N, CA, C and O of each residue as an XYZ file, in Angstrom:
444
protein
N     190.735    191.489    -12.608
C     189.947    190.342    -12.225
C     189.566    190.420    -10.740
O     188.476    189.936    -10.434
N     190.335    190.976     -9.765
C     190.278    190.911     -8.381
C     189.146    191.758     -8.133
O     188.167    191.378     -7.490
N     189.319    193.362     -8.837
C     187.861    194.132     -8.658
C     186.839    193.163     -9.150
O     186.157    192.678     -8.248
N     186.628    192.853    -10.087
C     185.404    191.745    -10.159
C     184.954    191.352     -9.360
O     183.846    191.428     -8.830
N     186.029    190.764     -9.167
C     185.373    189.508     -7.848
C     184.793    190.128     -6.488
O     183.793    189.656     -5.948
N     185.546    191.290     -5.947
C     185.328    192.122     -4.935
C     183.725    193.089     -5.762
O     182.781    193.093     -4.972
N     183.575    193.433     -6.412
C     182.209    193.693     -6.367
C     181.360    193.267     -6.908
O     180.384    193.976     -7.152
N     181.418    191.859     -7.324
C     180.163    191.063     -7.327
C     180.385    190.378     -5.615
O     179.352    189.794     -5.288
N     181.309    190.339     -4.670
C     180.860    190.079     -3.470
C     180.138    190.994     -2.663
O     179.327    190.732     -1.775
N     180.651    192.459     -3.205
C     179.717    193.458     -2.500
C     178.278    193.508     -2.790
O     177.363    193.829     -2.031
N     178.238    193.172     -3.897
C     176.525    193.395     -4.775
C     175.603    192.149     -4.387
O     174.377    192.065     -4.317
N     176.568    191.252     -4.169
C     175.819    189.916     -3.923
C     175.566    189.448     -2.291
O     175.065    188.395     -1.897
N     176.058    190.533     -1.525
C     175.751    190.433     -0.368
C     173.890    191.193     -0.209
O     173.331    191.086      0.883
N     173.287    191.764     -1.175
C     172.229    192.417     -0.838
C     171.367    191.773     -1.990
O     170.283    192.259     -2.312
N     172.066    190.310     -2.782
C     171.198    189.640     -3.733
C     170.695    188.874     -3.012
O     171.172    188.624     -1.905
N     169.540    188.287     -3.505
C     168.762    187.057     -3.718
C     168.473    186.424     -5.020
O     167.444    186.734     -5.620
N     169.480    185.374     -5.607
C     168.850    184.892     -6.700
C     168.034    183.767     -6.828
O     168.181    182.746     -6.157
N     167.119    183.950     -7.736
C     166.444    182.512     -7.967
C     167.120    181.809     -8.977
O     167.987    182.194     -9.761
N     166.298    180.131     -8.754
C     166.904    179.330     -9.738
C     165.444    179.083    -10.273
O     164.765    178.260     -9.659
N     164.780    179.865    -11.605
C     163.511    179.446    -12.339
C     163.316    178.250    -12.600
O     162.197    177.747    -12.500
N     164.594    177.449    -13.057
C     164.839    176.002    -13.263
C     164.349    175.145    -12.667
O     163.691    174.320    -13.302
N     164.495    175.001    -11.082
C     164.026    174.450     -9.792
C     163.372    175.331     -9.133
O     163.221    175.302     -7.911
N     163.100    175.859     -9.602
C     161.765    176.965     -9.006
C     162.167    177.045     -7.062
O     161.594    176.566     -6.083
N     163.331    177.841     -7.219
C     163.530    178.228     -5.735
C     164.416    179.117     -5.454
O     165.221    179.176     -6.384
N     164.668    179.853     -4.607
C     165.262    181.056     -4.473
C     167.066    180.447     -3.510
O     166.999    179.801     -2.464
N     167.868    180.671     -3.882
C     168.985    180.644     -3.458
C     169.354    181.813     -2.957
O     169.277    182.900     -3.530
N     169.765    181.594     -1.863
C     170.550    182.925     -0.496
C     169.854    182.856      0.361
O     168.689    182.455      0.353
N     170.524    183.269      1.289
C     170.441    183.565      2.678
C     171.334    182.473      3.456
O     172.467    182.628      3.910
N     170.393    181.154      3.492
C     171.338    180.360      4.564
C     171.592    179.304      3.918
O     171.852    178.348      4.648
N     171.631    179.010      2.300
C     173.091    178.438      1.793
C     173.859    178.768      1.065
O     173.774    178.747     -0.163
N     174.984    179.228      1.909
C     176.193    179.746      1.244
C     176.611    179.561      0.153
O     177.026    180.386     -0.661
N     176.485    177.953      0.045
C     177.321    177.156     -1.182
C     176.635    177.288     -1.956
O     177.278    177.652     -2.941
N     175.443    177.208     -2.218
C     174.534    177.600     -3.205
C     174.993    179.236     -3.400
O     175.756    179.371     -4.357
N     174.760    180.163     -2.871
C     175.130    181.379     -3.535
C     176.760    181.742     -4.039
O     177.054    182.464     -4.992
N     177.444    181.234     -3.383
C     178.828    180.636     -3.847
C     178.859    180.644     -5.510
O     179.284    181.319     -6.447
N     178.233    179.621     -5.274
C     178.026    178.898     -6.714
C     177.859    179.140     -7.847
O     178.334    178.738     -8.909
N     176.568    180.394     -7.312
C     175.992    181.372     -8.011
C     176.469    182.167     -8.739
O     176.256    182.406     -9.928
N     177.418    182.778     -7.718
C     177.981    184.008     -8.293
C     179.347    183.311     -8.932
O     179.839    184.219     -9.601
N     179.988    182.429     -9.022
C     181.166    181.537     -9.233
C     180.946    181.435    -11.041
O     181.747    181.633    -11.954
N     179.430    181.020    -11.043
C     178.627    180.784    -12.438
C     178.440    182.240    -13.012
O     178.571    182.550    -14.196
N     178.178    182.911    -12.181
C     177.802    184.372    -12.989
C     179.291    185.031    -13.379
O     179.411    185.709    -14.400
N     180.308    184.797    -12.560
C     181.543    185.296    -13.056
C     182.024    184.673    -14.076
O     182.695    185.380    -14.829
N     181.901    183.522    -14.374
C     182.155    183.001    -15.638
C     181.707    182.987    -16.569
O     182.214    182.677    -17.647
N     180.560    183.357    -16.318
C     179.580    183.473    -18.056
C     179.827    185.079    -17.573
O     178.679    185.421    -17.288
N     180.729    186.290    -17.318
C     181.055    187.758    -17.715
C     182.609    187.215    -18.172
O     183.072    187.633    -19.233
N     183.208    186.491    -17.529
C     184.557    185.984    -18.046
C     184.433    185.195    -19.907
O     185.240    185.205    -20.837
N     183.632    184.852    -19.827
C     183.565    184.758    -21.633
C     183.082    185.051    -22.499
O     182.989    184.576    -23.631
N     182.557    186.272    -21.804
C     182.023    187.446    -22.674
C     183.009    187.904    -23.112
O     183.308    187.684    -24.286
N     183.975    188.845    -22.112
C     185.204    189.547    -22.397
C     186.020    188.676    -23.384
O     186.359    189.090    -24.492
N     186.425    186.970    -22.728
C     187.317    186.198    -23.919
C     186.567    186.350    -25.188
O     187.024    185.676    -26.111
N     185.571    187.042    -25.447
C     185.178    186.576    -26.716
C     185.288    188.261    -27.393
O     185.663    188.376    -28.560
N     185.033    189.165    -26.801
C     185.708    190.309    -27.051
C     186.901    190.595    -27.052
O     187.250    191.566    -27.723
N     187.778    189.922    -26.384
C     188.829    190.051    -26.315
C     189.174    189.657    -27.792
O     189.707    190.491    -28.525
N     188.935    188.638    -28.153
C     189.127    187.645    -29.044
C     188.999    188.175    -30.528
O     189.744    187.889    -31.465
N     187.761    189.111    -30.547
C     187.806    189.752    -31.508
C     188.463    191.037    -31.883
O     188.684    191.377    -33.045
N     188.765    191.738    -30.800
C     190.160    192.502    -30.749
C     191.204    192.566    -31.514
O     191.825    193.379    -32.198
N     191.228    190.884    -31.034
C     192.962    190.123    -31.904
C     193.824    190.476    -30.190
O     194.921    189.920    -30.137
N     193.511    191.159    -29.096
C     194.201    190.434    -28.162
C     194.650    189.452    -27.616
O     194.242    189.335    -26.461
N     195.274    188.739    -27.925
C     195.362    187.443    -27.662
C     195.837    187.112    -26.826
O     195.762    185.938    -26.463
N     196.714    188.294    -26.008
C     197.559    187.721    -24.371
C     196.251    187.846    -23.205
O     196.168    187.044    -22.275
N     195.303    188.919    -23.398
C     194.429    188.789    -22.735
C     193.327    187.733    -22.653
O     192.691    187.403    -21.652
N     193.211    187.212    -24.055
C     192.590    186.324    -23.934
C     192.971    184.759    -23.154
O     192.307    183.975    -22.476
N     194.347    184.785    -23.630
C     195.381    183.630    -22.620
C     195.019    183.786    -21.377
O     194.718    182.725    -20.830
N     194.893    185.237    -20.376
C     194.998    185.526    -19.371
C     193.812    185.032    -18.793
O     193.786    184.521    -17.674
N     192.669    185.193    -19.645
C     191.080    185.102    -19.230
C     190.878    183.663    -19.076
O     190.233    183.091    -18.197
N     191.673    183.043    -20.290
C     191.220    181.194    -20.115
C     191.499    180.775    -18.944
O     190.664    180.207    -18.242
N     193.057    181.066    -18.479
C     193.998    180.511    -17.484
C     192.913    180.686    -16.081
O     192.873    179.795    -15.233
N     192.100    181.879    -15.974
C     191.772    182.703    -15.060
C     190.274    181.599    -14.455
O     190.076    181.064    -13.365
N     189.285    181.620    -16.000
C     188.491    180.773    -16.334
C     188.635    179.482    -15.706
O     187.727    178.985    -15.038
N     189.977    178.810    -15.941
C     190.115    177.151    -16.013
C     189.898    177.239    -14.424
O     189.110    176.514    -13.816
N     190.763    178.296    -13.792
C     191.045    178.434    -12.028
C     189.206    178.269    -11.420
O     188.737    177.390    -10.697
N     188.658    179.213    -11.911
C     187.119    178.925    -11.597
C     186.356    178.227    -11.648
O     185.399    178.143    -10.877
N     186.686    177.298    -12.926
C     185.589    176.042    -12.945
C     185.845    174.863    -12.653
O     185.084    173.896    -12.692
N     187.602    174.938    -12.163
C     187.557    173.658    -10.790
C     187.477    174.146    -10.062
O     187.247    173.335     -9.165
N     187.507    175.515     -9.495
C     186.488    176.306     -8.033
C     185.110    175.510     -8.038
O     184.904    174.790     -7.061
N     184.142    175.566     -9.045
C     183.074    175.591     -9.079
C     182.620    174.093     -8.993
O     181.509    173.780     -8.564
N     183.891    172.859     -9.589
C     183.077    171.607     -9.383
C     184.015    171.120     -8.281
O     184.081    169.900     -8.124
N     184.724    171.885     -7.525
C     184.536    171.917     -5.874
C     183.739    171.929     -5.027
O     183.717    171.158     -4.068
N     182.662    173.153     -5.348
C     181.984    173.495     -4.704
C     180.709    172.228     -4.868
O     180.222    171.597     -3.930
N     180.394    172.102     -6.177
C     179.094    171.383     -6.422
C     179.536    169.858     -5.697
O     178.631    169.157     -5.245
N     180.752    169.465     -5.627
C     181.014    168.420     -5.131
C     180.710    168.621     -3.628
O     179.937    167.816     -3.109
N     181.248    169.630     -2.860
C     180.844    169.791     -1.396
C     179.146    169.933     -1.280
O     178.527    169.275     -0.444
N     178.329    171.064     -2.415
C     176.739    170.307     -2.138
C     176.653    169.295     -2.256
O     175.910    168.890     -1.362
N     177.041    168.350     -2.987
C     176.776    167.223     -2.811
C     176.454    166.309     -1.953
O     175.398    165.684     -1.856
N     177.435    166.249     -1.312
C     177.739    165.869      0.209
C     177.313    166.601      1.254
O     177.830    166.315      2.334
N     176.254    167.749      1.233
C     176.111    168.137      2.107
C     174.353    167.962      1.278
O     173.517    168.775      1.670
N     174.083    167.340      0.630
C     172.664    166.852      0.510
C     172.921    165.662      0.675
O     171.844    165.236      1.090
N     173.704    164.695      0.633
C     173.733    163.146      0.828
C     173.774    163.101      2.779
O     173.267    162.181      3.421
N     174.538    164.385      3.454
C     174.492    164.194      4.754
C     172.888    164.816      5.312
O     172.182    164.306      6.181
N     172.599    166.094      4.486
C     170.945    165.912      5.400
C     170.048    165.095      4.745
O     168.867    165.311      5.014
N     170.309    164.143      3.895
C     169.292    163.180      3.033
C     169.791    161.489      4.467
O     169.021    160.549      4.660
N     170.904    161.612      5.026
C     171.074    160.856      5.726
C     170.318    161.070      7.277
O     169.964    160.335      8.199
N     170.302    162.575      6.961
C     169.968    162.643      8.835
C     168.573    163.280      8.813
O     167.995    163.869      9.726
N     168.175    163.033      7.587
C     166.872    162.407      7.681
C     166.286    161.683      7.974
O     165.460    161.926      8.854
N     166.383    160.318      7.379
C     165.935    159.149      7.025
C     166.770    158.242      8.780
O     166.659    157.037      9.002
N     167.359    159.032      9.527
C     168.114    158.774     10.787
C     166.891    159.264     11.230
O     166.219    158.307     11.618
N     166.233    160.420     11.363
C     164.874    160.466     12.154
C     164.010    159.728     12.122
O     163.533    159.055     13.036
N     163.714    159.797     10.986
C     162.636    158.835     10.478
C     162.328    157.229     11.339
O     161.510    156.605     12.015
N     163.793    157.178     10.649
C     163.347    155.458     11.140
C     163.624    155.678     13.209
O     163.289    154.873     14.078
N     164.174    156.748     13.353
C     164.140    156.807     14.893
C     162.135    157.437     15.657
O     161.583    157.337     16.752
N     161.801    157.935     14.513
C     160.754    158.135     14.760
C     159.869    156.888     14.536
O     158.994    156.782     15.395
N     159.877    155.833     13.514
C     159.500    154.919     13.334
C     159.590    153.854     14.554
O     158.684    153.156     15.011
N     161.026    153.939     14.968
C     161.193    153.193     16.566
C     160.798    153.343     17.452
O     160.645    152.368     18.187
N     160.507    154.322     17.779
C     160.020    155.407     18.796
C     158.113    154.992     19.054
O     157.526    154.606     20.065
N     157.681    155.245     17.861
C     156.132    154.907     17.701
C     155.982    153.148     17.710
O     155.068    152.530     18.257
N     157.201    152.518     16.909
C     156.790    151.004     17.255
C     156.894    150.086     18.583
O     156.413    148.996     18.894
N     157.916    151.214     19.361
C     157.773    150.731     21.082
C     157.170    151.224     21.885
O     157.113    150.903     23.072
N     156.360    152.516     21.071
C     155.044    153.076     22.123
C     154.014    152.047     21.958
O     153.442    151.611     22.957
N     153.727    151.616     20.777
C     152.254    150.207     20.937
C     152.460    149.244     21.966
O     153.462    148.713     22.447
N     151.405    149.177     22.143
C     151.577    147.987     23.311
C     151.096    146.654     22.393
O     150.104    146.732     21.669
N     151.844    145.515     22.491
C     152.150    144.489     22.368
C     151.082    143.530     22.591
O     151.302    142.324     22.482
């Protein structure tokens, strides 16, 4: 599992993925978004294998993969919880310009 993870960080240092969904490209300068990314892409290869595994009749590996699984996808609604909050803080320090820009122009009129 550790090689995994170590080379989808190597491979994903020279990715750019898009999201077709929202029609926009994720990487470069948000982390958490590519985080995320690859957090999601390791888990949909993680239940591929449980499901090969599965048909195997391995079944300790498959134990191993869930346990492994469960660890990642409260990684992952960690993470979506920290975007969160880090769109509610530039959706705030926005609307902080704004109305400072709004102040700004309503004490330039003259009266």
């Amino acid at each position: 599992m550790e090689q995994l993870q170590q080379a989808y960080g190597q491979a994903l240092r020279n990715l750019v993925f898009v999201d077709f969904e929202n029609k926009k490209v994720i990487g470069g300068s948000d982390n958490l978004e590519l985080e995320l990314s690859k957090e999601k892409a390791c888990c949909n290869d993680l239940i591929i294998a449980i499901n090969r595994h599965f048909q195997k009749g391995d079944f300790d590996s498959v134990k191993e993969r869930i346990a492994f699984l469960t660890n990642r996808i409260d990684y992952i609604k960690r993470l979506e919880g920290q975007m969160k909050e880090q769109r509610r803080n530039k959706l705030f320090e926005i609307a902080s310009q704004l109305d400072m820009q709004r102040r700004s122009t309503k004490d330039a009129k003259p009266n």
